[in-house]
CSV table of C-alpha atoms in Angstrom, one decimal:
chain,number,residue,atom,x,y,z
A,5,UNK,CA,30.2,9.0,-10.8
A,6,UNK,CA,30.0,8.7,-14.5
A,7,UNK,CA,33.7,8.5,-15.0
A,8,UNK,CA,33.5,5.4,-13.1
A,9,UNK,CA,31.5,3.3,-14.8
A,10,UNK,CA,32.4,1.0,-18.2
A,11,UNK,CA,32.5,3.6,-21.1
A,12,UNK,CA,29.2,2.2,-22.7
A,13,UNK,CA,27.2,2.5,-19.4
A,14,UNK,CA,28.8,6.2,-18.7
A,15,UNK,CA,27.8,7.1,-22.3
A,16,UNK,CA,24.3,6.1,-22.1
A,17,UNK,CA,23.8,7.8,-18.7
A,18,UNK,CA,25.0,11.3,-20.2
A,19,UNK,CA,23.0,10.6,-23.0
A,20,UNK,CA,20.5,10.8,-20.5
A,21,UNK,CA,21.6,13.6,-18.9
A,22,UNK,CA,21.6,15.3,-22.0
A,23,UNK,CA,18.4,15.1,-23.2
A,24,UNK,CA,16.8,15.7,-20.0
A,25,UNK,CA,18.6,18.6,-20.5
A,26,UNK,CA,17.0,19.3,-24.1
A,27,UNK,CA,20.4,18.7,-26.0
A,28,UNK,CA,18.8,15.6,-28.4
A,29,UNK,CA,21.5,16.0,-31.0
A,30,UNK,CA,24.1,15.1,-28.2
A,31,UNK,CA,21.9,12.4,-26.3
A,32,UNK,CA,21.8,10.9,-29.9
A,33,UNK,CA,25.4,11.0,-30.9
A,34,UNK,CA,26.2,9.7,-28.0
A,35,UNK,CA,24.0,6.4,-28.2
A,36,UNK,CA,25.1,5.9,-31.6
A,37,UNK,CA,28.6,5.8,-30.5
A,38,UNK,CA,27.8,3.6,-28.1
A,39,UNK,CA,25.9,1.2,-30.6
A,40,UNK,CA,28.8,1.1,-32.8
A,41,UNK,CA,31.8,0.7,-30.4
A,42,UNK,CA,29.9,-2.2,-28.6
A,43,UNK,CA,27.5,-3.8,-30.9
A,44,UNK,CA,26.9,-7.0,-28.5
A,45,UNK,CA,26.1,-4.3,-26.0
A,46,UNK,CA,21.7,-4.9,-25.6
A,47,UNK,CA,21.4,-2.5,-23.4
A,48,UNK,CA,23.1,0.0,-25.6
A,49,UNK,CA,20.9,-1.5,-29.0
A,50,UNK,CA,17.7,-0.6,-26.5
A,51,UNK,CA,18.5,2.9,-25.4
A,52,UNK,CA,19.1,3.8,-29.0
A,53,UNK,CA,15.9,2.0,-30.2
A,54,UNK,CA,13.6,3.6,-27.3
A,55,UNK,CA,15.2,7.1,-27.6
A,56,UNK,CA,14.4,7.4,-31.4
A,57,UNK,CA,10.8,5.7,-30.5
A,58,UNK,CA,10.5,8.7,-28.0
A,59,UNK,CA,11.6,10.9,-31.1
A,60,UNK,CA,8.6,9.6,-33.2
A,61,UNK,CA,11.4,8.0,-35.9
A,62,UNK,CA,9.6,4.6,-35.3
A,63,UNK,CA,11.7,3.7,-39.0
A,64,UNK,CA,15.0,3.9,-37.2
A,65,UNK,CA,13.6,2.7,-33.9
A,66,UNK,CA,11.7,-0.3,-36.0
A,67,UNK,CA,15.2,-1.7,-37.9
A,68,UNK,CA,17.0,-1.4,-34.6
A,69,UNK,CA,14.4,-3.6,-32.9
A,70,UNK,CA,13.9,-5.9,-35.4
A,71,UNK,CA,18.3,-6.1,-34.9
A,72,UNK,CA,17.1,-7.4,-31.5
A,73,UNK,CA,14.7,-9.6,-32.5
A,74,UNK,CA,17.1,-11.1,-34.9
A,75,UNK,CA,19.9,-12.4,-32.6
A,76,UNK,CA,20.2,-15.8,-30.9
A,77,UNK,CA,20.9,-16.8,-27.5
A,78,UNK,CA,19.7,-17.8,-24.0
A,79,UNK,CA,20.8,-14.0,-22.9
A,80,UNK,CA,19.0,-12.6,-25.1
A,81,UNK,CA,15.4,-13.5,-24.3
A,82,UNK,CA,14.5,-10.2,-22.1
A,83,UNK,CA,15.6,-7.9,-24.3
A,84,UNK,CA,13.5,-9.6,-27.5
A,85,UNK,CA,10.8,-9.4,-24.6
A,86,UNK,CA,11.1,-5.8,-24.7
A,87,UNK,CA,11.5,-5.5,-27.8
A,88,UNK,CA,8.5,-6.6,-29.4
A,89,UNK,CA,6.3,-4.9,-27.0
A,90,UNK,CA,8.0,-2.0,-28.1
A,91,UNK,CA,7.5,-2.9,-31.6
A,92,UNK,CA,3.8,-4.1,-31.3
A,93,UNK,CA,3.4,-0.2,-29.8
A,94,UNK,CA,4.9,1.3,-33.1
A,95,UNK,CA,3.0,-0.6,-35.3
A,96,UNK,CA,-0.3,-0.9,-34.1
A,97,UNK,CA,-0.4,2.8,-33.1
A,98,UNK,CA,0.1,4.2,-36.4
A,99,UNK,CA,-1.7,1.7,-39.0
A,100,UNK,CA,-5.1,-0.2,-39.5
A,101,UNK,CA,-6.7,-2.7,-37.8
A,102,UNK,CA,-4.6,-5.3,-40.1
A,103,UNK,CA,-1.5,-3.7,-38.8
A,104,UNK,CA,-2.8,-4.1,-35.1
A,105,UNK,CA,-3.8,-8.0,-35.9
A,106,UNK,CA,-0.4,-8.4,-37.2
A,107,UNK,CA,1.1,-6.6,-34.3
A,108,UNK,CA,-0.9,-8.4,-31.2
A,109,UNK,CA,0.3,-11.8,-33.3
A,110,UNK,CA,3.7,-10.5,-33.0
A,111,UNK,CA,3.2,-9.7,-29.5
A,112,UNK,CA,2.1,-13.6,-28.1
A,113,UNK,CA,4.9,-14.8,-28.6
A,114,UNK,CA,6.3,-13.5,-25.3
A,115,UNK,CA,3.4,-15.8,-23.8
A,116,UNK,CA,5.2,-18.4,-21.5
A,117,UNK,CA,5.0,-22.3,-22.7
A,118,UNK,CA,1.2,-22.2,-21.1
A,119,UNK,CA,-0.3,-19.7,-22.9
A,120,UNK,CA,0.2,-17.1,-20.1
A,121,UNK,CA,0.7,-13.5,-20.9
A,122,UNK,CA,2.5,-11.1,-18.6
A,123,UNK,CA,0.9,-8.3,-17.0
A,124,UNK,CA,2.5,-5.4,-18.9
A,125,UNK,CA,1.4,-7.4,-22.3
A,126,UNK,CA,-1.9,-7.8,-21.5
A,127,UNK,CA,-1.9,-3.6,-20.8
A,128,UNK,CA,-0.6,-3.0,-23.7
A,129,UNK,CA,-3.0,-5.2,-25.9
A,130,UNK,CA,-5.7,-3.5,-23.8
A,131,UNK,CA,-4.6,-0.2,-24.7
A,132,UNK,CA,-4.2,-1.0,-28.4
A,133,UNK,CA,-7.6,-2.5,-28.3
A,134,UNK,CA,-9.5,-0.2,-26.6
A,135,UNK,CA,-8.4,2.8,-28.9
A,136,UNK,CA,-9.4,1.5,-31.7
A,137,UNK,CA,-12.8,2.6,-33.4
A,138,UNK,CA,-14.1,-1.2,-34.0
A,139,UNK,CA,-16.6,-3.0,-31.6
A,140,UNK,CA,-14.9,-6.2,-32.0
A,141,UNK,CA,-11.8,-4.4,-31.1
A,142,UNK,CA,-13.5,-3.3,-27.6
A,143,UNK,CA,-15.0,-6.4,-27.2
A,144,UNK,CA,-11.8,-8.3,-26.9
A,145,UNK,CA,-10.2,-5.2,-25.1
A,146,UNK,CA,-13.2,-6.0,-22.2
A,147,UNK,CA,-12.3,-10.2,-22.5
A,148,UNK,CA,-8.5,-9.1,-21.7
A,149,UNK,CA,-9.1,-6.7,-18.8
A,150,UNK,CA,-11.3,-10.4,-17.2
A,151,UNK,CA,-8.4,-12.0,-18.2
A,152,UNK,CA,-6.2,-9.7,-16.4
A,153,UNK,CA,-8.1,-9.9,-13.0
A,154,UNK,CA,-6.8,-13.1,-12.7
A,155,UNK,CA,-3.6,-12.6,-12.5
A,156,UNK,CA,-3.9,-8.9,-10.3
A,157,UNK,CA,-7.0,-6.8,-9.5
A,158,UNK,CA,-7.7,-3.8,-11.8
A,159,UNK,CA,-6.4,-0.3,-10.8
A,160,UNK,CA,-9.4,2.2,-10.8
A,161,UNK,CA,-8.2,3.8,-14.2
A,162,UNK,CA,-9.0,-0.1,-15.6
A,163,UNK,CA,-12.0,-0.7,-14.1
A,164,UNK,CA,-13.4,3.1,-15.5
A,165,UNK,CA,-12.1,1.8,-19.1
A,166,UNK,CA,-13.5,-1.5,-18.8
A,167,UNK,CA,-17.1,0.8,-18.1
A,168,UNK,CA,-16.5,3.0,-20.6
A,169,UNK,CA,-16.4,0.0,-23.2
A,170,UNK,CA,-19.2,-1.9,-21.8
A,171,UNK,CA,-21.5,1.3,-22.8
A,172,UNK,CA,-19.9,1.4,-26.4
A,173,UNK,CA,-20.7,-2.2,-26.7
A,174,UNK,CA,-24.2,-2.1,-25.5
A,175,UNK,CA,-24.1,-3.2,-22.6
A,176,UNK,CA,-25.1,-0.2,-20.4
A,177,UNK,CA,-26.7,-1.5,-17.1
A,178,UNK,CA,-23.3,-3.4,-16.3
A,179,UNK,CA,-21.5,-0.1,-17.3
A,180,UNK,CA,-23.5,1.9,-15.2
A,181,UNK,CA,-23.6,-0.6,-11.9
A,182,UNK,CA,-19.8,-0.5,-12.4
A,183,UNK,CA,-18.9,3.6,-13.2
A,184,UNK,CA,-21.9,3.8,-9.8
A,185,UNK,CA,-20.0,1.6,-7.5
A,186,UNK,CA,-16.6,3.3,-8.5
A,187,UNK,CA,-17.6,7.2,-8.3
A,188,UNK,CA,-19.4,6.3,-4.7
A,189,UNK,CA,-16.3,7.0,-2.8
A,190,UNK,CA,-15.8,10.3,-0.9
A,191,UNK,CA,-12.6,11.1,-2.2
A,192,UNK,CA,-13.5,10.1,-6.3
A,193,UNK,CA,-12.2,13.1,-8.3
A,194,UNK,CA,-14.8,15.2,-9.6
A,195,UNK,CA,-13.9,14.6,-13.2
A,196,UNK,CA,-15.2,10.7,-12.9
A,197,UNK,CA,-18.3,11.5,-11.0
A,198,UNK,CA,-18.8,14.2,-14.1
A,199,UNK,CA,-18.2,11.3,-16.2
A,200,UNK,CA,-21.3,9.3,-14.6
A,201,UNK,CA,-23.2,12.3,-15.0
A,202,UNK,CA,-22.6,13.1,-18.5
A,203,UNK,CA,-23.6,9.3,-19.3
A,204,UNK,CA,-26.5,9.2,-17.2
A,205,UNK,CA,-28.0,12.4,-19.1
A,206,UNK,CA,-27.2,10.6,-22.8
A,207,UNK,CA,-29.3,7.6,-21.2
A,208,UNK,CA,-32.0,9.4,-20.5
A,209,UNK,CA,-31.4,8.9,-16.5
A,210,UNK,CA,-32.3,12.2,-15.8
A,211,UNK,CA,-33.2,11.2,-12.2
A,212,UNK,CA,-30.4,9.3,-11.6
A,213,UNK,CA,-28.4,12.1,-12.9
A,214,UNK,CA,-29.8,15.1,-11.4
A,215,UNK,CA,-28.7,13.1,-7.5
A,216,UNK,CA,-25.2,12.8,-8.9
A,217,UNK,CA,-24.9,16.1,-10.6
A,218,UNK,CA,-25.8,17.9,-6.9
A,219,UNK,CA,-22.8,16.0,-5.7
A,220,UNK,CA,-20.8,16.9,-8.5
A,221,UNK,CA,-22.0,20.6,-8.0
A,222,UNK,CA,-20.7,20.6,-3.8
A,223,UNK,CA,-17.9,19.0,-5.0
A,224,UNK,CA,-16.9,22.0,-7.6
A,225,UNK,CA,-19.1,24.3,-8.2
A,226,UNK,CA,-17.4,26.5,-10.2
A,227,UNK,CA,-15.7,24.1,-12.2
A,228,UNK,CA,-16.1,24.2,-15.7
A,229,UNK,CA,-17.1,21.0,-16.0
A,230,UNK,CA,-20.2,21.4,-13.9
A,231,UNK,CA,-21.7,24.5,-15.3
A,232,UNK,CA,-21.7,22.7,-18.7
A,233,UNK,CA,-23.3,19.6,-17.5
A,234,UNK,CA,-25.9,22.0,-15.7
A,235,UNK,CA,-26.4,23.3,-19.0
A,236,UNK,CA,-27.1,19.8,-20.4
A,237,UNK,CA,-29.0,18.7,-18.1
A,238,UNK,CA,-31.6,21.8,-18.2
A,239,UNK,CA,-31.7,20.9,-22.3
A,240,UNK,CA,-32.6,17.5,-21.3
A,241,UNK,CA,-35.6,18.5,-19.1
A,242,UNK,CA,-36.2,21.1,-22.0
A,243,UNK,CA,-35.1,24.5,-19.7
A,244,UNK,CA,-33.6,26.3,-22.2
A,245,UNK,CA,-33.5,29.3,-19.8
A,246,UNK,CA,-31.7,27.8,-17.5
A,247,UNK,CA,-29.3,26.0,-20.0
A,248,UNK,CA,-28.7,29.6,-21.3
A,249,UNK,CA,-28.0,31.2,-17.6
A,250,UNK,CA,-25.6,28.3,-16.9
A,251,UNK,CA,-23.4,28.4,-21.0
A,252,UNK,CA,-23.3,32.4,-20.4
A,253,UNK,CA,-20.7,31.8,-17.2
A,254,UNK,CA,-18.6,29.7,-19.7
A,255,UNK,CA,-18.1,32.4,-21.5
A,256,UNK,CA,-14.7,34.0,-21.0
A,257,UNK,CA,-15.3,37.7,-19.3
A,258,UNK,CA,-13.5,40.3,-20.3
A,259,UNK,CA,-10.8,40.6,-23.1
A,260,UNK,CA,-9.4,37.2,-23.5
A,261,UNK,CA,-5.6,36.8,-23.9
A,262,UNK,CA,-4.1,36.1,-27.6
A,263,UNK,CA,-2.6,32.9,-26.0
A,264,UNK,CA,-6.2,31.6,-25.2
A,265,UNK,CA,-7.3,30.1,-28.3
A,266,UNK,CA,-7.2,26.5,-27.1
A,267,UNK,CA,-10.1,28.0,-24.2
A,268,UNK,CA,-12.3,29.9,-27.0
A,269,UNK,CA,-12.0,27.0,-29.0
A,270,UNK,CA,-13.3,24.5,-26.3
A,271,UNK,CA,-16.0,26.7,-25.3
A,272,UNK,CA,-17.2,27.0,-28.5
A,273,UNK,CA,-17.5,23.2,-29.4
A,274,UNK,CA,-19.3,22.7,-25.9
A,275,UNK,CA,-22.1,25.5,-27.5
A,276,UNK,CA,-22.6,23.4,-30.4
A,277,UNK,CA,-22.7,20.5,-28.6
A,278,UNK,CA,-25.5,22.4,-26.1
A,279,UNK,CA,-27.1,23.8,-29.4
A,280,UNK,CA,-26.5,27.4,-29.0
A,281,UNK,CA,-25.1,27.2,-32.4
């Protein structure tokens, strides 16, 4: 099928091919020829630019984007779309919060005539946003996810994050009416209904946690994620017996395998965490 396509689109998809396959050097050498024997070719100048963002050379991915961003033209206008989202990604990912200002700048002007963003713009400034370690960062991360309802409702990953940075910014009683109302459903994963839990308990809710921490326990009760949250719960209602009985079954039984390190490791933060120091 390859052979009949136009040479730059049968390059690119073996290109593909190859580094699905593992065989970067190939994928790469192809792309570049591919660049350089059709250099009005976008969709060549973007598979190039994305594969050496996916490489983490965001140097060479940045100059070919900015090569985008840099050309003129009615047919242009999707790919410099593209481009500086992918460029706002590189930039604000690895700098400060100056670099993230100057990024999300960048990033607006794929706003239509009336202001309006697109949906996978608003993500991605929501994303940026919400990782950062600022307040006023989240703050504006929670003002874009409103701003987002209104043009599609909020996947349940959303509306946990949105949650998540109501607590950070103080605002607890929303974040809790919100994680409540999103964990009541009888197929909610046991990791988000841990996640109520475990926030409950730093709240001091220990009522309120103890109900959802019996459903937690039916839903997995073996799960590692339980037994620790037993654990923290008997600290917070000062049963340090109990607290102990529960952090012994964390502990790995046995002789643990030399490939393990990542579970010791784990274990042992969550025992400084309990106190069991």
């Amino acid at each position: 099928a390859a052979s009949l396509m136009p040479e730059p689109r049968r390059q690119m998809a073996l290109a593909q091919a190859y580094e699905m396959l593992g065989r970067t050097a190939d994928a790469e050498r192809l792309l570049q020829e591919a660049v350089q024997g059709w250099p009005e070719d976008l969709d060549a100048l973007r598979n190039l630019a994305a594969f050496e963002a996916r490489r983490g050379r965001s140097q060479e991915a940045r100059s070919l984007l900015e090569k985008i961003l840099a050309l003129d033209g009615p047919d242009v206008a999707v790919a410099k779309t593209w481009a500086r989202r992918l460029l706002t990604e590189l930039t604000a990912t690895r700098g400060t919060f100056k670099d993230l200002e100057k990024a999300l700048v960048m990033l607006r002007e794929n706003r239509s005539a009336d202001g309006k963003a697109a949906p996978e713009d608003l993500e991605l400034e929501i994303t940026l946003l919400a990782n950062r370690p600022e307040p006023a960062a989240w703050r504006r991360a929670i003002a874009l996810l409103d701003e987002l309802v209104a043009v599609r409702p909020m996947s349940p990953q959303q509306r946990f994050l949105r949650a998540q940075l109501l607590e950070k910014v103080g605002m607890w009683d929303e974040a809790r009416s919100e994680l409540m109302t999103l964990v009541a459903g009888r197929t909610t994963p046991p990791g988000q209904v841990a996640m109520l839990v475990e926030k409950l308990i730093d709240h001091g809710e220990l009522s309120n946690a103890r109900t959802w921490l019996r459903r937690l326990a039916q839903m997995a009760p073996d799960a590692a994620v339980t037994l620790a949250l037993e654990a923290k719960m008997a600290l917070a209602e000062n049963d340090r017996p109990r607290a102990v009985e529960f952090a012994r079954k964390l502990m790995p039984g046995g002789v643990v395998p030399p490939d393990s390190p990542g579970q010791l490791a784990a274990v042992g933060k969550l025992m400084e965490d309990l106190g069991f120091t």
